[in-house]
Coordinates of C-alpha atoms in Angstrom, one line a residue:
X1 CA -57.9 -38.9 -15.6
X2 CA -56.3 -36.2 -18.4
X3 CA -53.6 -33.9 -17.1
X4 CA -55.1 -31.5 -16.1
X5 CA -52.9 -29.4 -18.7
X6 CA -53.8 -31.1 -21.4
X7 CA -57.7 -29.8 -20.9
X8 CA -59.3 -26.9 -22.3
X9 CA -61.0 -24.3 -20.2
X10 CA -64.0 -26.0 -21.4
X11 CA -62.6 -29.3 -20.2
X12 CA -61.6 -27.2 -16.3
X13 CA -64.5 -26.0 -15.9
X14 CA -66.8 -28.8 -16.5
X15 CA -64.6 -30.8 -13.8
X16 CA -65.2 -28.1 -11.4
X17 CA -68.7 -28.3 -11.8
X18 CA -68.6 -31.9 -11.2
X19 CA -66.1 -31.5 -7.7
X20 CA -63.3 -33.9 -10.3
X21 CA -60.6 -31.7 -9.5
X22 CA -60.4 -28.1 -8.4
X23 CA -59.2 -24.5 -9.5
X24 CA -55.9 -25.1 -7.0
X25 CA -55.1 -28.4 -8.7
X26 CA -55.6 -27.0 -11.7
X27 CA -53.7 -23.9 -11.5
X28 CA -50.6 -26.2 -9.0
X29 CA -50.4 -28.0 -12.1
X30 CA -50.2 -24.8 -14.6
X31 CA -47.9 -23.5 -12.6
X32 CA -45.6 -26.6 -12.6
X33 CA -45.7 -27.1 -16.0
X34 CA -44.6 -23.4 -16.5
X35 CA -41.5 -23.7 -14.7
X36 CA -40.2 -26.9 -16.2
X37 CA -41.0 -25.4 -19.7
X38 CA -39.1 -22.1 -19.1
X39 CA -36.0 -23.1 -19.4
X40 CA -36.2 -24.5 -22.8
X41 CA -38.9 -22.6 -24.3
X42 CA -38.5 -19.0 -22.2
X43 CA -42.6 -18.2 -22.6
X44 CA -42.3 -16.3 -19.4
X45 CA -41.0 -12.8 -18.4
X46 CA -42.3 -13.5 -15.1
X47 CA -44.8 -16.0 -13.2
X48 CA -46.8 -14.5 -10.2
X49 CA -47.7 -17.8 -8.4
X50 CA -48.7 -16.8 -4.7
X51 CA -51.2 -14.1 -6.4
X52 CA -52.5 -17.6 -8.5
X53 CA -53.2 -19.9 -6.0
X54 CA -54.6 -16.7 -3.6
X55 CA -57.0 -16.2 -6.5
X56 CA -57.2 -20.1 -7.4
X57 CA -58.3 -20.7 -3.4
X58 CA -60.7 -17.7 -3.7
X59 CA -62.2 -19.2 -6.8
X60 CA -62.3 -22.8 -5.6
X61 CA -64.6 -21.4 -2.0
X62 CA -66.7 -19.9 -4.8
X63 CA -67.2 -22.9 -6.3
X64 CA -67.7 -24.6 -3.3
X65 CA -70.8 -21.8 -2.5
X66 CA -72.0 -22.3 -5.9
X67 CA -71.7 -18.5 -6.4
X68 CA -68.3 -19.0 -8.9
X69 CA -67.7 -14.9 -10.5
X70 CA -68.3 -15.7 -13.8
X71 CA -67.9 -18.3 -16.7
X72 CA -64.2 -18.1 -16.4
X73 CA -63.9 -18.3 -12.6
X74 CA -60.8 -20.7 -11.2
X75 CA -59.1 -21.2 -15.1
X76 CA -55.6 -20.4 -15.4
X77 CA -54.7 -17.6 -17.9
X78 CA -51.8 -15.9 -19.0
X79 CA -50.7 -11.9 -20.4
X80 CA -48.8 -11.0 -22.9
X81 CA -46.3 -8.5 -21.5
X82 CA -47.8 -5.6 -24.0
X83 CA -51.2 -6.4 -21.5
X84 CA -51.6 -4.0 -18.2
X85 CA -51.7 -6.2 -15.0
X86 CA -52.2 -5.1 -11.9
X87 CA -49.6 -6.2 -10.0
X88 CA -47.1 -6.8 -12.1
X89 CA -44.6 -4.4 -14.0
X90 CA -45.7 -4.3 -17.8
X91 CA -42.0 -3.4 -19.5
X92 CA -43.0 -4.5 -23.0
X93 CA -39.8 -6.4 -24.0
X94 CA -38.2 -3.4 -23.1
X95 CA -35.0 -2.6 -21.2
X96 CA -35.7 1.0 -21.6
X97 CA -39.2 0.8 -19.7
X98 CA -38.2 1.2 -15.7
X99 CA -39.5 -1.3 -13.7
X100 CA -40.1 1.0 -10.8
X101 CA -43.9 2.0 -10.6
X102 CA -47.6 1.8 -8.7
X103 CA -48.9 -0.6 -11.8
X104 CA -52.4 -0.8 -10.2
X105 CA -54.4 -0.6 -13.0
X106 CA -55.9 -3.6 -15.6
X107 CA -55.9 -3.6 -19.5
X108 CA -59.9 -3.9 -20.0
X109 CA -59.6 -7.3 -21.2
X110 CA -57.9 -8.0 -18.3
X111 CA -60.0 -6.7 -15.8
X112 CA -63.0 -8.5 -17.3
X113 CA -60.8 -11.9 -17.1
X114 CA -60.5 -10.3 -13.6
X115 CA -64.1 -10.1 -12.7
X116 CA -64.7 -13.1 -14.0
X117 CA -62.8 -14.8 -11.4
X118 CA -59.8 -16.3 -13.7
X119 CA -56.6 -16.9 -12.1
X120 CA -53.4 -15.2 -13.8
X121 CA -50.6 -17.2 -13.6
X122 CA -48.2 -14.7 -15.3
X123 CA -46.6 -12.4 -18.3
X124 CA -45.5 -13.8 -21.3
X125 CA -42.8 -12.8 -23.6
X126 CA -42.6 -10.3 -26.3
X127 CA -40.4 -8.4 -28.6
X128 CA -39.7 -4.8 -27.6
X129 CA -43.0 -3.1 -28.1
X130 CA -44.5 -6.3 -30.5
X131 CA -42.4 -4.5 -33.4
X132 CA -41.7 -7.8 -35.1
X133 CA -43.4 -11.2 -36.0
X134 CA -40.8 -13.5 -33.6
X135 CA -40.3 -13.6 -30.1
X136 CA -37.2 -12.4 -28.7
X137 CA -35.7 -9.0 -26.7
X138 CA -32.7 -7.6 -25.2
X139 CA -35.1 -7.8 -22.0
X140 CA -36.0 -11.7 -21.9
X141 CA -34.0 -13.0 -25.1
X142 CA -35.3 -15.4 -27.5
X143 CA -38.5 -17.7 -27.1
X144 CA -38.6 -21.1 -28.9
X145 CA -41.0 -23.1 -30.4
X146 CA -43.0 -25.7 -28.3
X147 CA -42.2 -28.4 -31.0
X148 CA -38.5 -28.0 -31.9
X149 CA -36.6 -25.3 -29.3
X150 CA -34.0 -24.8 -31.9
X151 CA -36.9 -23.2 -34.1
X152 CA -38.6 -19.7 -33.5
X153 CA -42.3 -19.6 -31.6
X154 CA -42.9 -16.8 -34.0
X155 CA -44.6 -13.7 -32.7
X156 CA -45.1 -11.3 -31.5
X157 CA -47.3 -13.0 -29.1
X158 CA -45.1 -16.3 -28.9
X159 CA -44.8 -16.2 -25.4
X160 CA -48.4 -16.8 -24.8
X161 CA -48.6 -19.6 -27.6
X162 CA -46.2 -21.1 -26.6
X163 CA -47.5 -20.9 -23.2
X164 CA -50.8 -22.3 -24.6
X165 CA -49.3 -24.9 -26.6
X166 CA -47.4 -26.9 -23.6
X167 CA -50.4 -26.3 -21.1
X168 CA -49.0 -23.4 -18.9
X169 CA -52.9 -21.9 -18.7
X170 CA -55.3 -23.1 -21.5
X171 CA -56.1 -19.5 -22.2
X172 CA -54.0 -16.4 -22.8
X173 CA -54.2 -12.7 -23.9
X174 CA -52.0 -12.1 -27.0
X175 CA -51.5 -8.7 -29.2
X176 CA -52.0 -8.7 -32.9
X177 CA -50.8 -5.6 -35.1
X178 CA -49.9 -7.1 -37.8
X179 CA -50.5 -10.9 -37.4
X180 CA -49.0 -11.2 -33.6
X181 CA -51.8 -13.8 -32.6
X182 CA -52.0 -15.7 -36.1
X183 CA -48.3 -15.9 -36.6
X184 CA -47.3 -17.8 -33.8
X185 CA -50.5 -19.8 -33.5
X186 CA -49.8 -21.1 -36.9
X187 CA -45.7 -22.1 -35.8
X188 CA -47.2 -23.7 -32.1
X189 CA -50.5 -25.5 -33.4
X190 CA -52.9 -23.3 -31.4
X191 CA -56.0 -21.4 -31.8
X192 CA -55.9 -17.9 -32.0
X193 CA -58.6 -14.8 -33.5
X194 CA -57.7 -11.2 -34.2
X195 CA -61.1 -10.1 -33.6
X196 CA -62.9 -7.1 -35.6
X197 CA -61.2 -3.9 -34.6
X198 CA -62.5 -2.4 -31.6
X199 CA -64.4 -5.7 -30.7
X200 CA -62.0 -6.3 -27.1
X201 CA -61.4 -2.5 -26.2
X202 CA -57.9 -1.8 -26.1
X203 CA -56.4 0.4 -23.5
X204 CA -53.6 2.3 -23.0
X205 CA -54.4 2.7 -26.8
X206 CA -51.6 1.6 -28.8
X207 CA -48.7 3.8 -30.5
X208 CA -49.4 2.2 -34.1
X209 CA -53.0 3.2 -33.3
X210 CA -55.8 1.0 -35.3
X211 CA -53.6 -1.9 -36.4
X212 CA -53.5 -3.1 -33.2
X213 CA -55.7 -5.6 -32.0
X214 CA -56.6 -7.8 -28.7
X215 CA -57.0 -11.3 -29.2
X216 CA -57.5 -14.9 -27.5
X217 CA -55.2 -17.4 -28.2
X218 CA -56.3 -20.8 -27.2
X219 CA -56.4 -24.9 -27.4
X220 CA -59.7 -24.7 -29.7
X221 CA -62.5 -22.6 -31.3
X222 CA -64.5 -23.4 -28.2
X223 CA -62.2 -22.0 -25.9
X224 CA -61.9 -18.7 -27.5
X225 CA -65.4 -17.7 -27.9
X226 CA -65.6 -18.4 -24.2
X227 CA -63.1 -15.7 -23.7
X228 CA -65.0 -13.6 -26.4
X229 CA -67.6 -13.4 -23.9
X230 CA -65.8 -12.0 -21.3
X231 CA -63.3 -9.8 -22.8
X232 CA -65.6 -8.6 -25.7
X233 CA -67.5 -6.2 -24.0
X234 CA -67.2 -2.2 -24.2
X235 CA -64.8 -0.1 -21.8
X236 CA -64.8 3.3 -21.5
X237 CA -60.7 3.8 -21.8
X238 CA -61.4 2.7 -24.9
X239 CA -62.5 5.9 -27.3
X240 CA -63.1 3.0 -30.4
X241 CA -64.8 0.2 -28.9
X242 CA -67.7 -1.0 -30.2
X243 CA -71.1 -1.5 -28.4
X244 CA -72.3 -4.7 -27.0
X245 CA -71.9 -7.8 -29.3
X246 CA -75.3 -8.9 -31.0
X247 CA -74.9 -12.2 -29.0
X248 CA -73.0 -14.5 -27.6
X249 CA -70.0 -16.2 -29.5
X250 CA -70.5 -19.3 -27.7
X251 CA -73.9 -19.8 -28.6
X252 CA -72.9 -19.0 -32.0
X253 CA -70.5 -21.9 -32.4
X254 CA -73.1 -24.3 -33.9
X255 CA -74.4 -24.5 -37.3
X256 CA -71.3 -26.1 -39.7
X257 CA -70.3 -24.3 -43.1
X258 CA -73.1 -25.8 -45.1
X259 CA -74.5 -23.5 -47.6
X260 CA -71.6 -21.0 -46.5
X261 CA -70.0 -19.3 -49.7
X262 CA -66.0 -19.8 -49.3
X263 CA -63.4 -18.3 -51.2
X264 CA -60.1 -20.2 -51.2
X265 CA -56.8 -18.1 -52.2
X266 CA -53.5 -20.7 -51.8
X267 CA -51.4 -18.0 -53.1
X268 CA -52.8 -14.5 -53.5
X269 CA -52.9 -14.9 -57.1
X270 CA -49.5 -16.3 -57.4
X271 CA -48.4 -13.0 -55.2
X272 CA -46.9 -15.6 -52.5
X273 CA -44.6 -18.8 -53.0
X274 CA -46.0 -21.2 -50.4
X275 CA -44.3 -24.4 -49.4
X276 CA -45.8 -27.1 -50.6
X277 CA -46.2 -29.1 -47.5
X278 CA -48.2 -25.9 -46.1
X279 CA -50.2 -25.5 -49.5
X280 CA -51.1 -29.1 -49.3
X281 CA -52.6 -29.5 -45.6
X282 CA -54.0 -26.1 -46.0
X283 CA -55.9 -27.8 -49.7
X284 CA -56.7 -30.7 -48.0
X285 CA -58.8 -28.9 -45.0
X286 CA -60.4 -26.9 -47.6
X287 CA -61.7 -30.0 -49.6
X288 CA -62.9 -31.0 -46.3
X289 CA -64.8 -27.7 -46.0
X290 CA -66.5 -28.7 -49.3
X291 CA -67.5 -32.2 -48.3
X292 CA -68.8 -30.4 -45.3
X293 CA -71.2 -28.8 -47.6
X294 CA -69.7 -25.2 -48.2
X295 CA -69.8 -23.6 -52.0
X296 CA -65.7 -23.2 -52.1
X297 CA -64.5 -21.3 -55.2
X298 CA -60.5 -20.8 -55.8
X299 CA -60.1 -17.6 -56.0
X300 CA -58.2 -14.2 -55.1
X301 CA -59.0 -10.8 -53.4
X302 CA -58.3 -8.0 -54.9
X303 CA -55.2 -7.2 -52.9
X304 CA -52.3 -5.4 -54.3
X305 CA -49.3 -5.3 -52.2
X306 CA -50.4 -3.5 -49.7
X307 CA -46.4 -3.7 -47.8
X308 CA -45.0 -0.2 -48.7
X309 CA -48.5 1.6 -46.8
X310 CA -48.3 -1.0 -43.6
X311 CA -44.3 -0.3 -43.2
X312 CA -45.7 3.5 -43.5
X313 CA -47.9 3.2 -40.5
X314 CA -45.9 0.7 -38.1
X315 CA -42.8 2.2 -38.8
X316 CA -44.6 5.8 -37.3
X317 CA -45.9 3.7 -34.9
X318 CA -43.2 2.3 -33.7
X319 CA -41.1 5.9 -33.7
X320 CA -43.8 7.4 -31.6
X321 CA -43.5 4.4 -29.1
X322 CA -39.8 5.5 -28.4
X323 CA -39.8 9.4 -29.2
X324 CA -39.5 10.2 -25.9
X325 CA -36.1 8.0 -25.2
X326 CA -33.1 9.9 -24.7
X327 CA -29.5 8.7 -25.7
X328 CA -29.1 6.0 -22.9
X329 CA -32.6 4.2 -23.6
X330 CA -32.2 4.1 -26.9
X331 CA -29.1 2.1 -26.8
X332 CA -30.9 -0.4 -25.0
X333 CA -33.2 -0.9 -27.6
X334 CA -33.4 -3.8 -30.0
X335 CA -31.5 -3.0 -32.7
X336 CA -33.9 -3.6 -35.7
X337 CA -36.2 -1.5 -33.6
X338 CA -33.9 1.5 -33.7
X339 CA -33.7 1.0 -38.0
X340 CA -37.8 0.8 -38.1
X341 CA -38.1 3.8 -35.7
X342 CA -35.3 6.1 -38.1
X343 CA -37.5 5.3 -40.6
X344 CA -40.5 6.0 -39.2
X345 CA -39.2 9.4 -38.3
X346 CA -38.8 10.6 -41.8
X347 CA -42.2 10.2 -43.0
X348 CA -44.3 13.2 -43.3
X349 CA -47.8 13.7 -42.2
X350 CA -49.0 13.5 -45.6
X351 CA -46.7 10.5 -46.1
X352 CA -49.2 8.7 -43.1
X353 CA -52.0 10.0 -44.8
X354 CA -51.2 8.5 -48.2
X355 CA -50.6 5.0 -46.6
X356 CA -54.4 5.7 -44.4
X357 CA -55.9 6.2 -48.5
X358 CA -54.3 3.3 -49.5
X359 CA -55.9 1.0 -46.2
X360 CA -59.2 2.7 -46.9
X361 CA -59.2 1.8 -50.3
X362 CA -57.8 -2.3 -49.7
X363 CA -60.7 -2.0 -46.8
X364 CA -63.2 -0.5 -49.5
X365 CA -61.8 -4.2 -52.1
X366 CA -62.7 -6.4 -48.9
X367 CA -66.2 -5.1 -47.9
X368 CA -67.3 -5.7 -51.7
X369 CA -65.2 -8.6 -51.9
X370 CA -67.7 -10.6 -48.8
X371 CA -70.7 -9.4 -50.8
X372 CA -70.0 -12.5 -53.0
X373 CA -68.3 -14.8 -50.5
X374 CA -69.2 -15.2 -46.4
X375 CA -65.5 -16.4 -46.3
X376 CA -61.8 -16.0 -47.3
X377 CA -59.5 -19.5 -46.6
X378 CA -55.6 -18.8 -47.1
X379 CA -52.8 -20.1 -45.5
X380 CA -51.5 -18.3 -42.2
X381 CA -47.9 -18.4 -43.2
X382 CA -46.4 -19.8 -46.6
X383 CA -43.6 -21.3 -44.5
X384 CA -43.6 -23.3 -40.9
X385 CA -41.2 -22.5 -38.0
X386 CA -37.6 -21.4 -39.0
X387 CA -34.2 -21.3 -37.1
X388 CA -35.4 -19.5 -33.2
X389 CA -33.3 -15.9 -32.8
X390 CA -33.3 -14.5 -36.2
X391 CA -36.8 -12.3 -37.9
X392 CA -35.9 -13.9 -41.4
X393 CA -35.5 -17.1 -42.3
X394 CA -32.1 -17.8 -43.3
X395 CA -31.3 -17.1 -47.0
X396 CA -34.3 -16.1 -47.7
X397 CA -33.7 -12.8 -48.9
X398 CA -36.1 -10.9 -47.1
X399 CA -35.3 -8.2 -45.2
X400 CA -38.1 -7.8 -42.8
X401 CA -40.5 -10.2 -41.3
X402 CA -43.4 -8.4 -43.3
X403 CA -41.2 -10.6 -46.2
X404 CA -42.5 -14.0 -44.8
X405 CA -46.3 -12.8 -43.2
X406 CA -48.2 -11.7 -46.5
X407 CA -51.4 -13.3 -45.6
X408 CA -51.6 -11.4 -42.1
X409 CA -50.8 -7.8 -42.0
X410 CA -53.4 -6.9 -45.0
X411 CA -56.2 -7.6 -42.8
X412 CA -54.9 -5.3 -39.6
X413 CA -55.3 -2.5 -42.0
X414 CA -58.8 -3.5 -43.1
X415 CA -59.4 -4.5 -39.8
X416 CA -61.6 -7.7 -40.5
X417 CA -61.6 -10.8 -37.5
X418 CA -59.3 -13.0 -39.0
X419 CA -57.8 -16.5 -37.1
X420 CA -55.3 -19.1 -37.3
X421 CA -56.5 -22.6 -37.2
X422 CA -54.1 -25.8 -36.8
X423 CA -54.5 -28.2 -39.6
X424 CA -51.4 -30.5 -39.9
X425 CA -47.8 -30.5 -39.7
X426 CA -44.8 -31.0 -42.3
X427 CA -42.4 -33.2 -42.5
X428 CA -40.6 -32.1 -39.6
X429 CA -43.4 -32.4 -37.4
X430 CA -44.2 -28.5 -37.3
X431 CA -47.2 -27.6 -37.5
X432 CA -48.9 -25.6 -39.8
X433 CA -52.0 -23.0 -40.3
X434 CA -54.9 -22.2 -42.0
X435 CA -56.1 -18.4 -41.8
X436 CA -60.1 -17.8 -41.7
X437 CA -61.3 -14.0 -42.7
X438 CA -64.3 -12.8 -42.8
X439 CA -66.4 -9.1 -43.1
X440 CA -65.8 -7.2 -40.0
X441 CA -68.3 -7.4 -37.1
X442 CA -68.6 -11.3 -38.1
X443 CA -66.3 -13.4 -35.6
X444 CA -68.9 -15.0 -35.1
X445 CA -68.2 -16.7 -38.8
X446 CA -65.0 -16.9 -38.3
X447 CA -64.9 -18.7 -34.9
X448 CA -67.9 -20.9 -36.4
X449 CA -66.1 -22.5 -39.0
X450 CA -63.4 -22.7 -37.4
X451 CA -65.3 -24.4 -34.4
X452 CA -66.4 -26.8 -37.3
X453 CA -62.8 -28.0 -38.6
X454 CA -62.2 -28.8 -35.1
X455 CA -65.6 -31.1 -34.3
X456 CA -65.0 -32.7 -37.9
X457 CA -61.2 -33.7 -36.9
X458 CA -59.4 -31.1 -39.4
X459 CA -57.7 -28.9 -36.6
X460 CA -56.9 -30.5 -33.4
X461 CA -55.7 -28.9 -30.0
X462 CA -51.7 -29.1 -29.6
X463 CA -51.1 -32.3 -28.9
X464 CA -48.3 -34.5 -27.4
X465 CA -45.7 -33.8 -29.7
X466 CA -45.4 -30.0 -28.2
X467 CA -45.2 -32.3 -24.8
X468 CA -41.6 -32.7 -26.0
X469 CA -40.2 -29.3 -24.3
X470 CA -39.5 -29.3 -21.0
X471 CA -39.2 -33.3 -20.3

């Protein structure tokens, strides 16, 4: 038989059905394999293993009734610390955020995942507030990548991909503001969507307002439009949520790329240096989108450097996160926080609302831009996983990780479902990704095609070389 952490919730919950193993063998095993991984990798800020198997027992007399909760009943999932969980302090990579508190109420995509009957087997790491695009905090230091633990996860949900990489829960719920899903999928070899905005309802609503995103990170396509399902649904916290989806992602899943009309930008019109062992697995999935039958065209979107306008609006955001901290909590605080958050504090309101005309107007570019093609196919990242505790990679000459994401933060501020898909690694053995975009409100696309690259043996799950951390 597979480990039972090497199977996708698809792959749990089929052996449930069949009585092959049960929800408290499969979250025992989660659970194992999250403590020996933690001390290499550090995914966790804190695992919550009686409330598991309490919930994994509950699930598995379910089962046993034939009456399971829902679709996700009995499969081990994990929260990025950003996430609400009842139960469990949500500090945010923070030092500054007390720990003392009632914490009794879900995030909506929680509670759903709650309703549903999925066991939670804990909180994974995150910078202070998801300010950054790697993993590490004064509160839980630095997480490493699955494949080399001397490289970063990326982030700033690396804690969950990493988690999701090694098999600590098949599933988990990541944060993306500015490519916090996509960038560490891409350096851990997992799945992971930043839906359309307002798609999975968001609540307490987030400081840097509508950049921020909830998103699945996952093994495969398949796995995250089953989590689509559940945590895609309205909530009434949430004052932007959109209505009911048109269907169900699942069910959209089949139907290949043929006839679909695909865009391919490798560089953003020369805008980007990508390295070449990135630009060549990244060409070579896309020529296998065209021998799947999609019309692919090379060329660009009409995106001018939108950088200046984002740093506008997270660097408010992230001084609004922390305007309330006095002397003492702001020591605390990461120190490439504090810079962000001085800057943020200068801006003026017509400052924010120059950098909102200039989103509206890159958004305005897209929407015309997927009259003419269903798709857009770039890289994730130009580079793979660099050196673990730094948010640059060495001589690089960028000063902030916006330097190194160009193909990820554009499309938080035009607020389009855009995912990370695993399609080779370099010559290190890191692995490498390939971003899908499409026109808000169509994930459905985007976790379509992507669902297609996997079936046709272009992306694969995380495989045994992330098996490396831990043993």
């Amino acid at each position: 038989m597979t480990q039972l952490t090497e199977l996708t919730a698809a792959g749990l919950i089929e052996g449930y059905r069949t009585g092959e193993f049960s929800p408290v063998e499969a979250t025992r095993a989660a659970l194992e394999r999250a403590e020996e991984i933690q001390p290499e990798v550090n995914a966790f800020v804190r695992l919550t293993p009686e409330d598991a198997l309490a919930r994994a027992h509950e699930s598995e007399e379910r089962r046993r009734r034939g009456e399971p909760a829902g679709p996700l009943d009995g499969v081990p999932v994990t929260v990025k610390d950003i996430l609400l969980l009842r139960g469990a302090p949500t500090l945010r990579g923070s030092k500054a955020v007390p720990e003392q508190g009632r914490w009794d109420e879900d995030a909506p995509s929680v509670a759903r995942l709650r309703e549903s009957g999925a066991v939670f087997l804990g909180k994974t790491t995150t910078p202070e507030f998801g300010w950054k695009g790697v993993t590490d905090s004064p509160l839980s230091g630095v997480t490493r990548n699955p494949y080399d633990p001397t490289r970063t996860a990326g982030g700033s949900s690396g804690g969950s991909a990493a988690a999701v990489a090694l098999g600590a829960g098949p599933l988990s719920l990541g944060t993306d503001g500015g490519g916090s899903v996509r960038i560490p999928a891409s350096f851990c070899g997992i799945f992971a969507l930043k839906p359309t905005y307002g798609r999975v309802p968001l609540y307490p609503a987030s400081a840097f307002g509508t950049l921020a995103h909830v998103g699945p990170m996952t093994r495969d396509a398949a796995d995250a439009a089953l989590l689509m399902d559940v945590i895609g649904v309205p909530d009434a916290r949430d004052w932007s949520a959109l209505g009911p989806a048109p269907g169900s992602f699942t069910a959209a899943l089949a139907g290949g790329v043929h006839g679909l009309r695909v865009a391919y930008s490798p560089t953003l019109g020369g805008q980007v240096a990508v390295r070449p062992a990135v630009a060549a697995a990244v060409r070579q999935a896309v020529e296998r989108l065209a021998d799947m039958g999609a019309y692919v065209t090379e060329t660009d979107p009409d995106l001018t450097e939108p950088v200046d306008a984002f740093h506008t609006l997270w660097f408010s955001g992230a001084a609004r996160v922390t305007q309330h901290f006095g002397p003492h909590q702001r020591e605390l605080m990461d120190p490439g926080l504090r810079e962000i958050c001085a800057f943020g504090a200068r801006y003026s309101a017509l400052d924010y609302l120059a950098a909102v005309d200039v989103r509206m107007d890159l958004g305005r570019r897209m929407g015309l831009f997927h009259e003419s093609y269903d798709l857009l196919v770039t890289p994730t990242l130009p580079i793979t996983a660099f050196e673990a505790g730094a948010e640059v990679p060495k001589g690089s000459g960028h000063r902030g990780w916006t330097g190194w994401t160009p193909f990820t933060y554009p499309f938080n501020m035009t607020q389009q479902p855009a995912a990370s898909v695993p399609v080779g690694a370099d010559g290190d053995g890191l692995p490498i990704g390939l971003q899908l975009v499409a026109a808000r409100h169509r994930d459905d696309l985007v976790l379509r095609v992507a669902h297609a690259l996997y079936e046709a043996g272009v992306a694969t799950p995380a495989h045994a070389g992330a098996q490396r951390a831990g043993e």
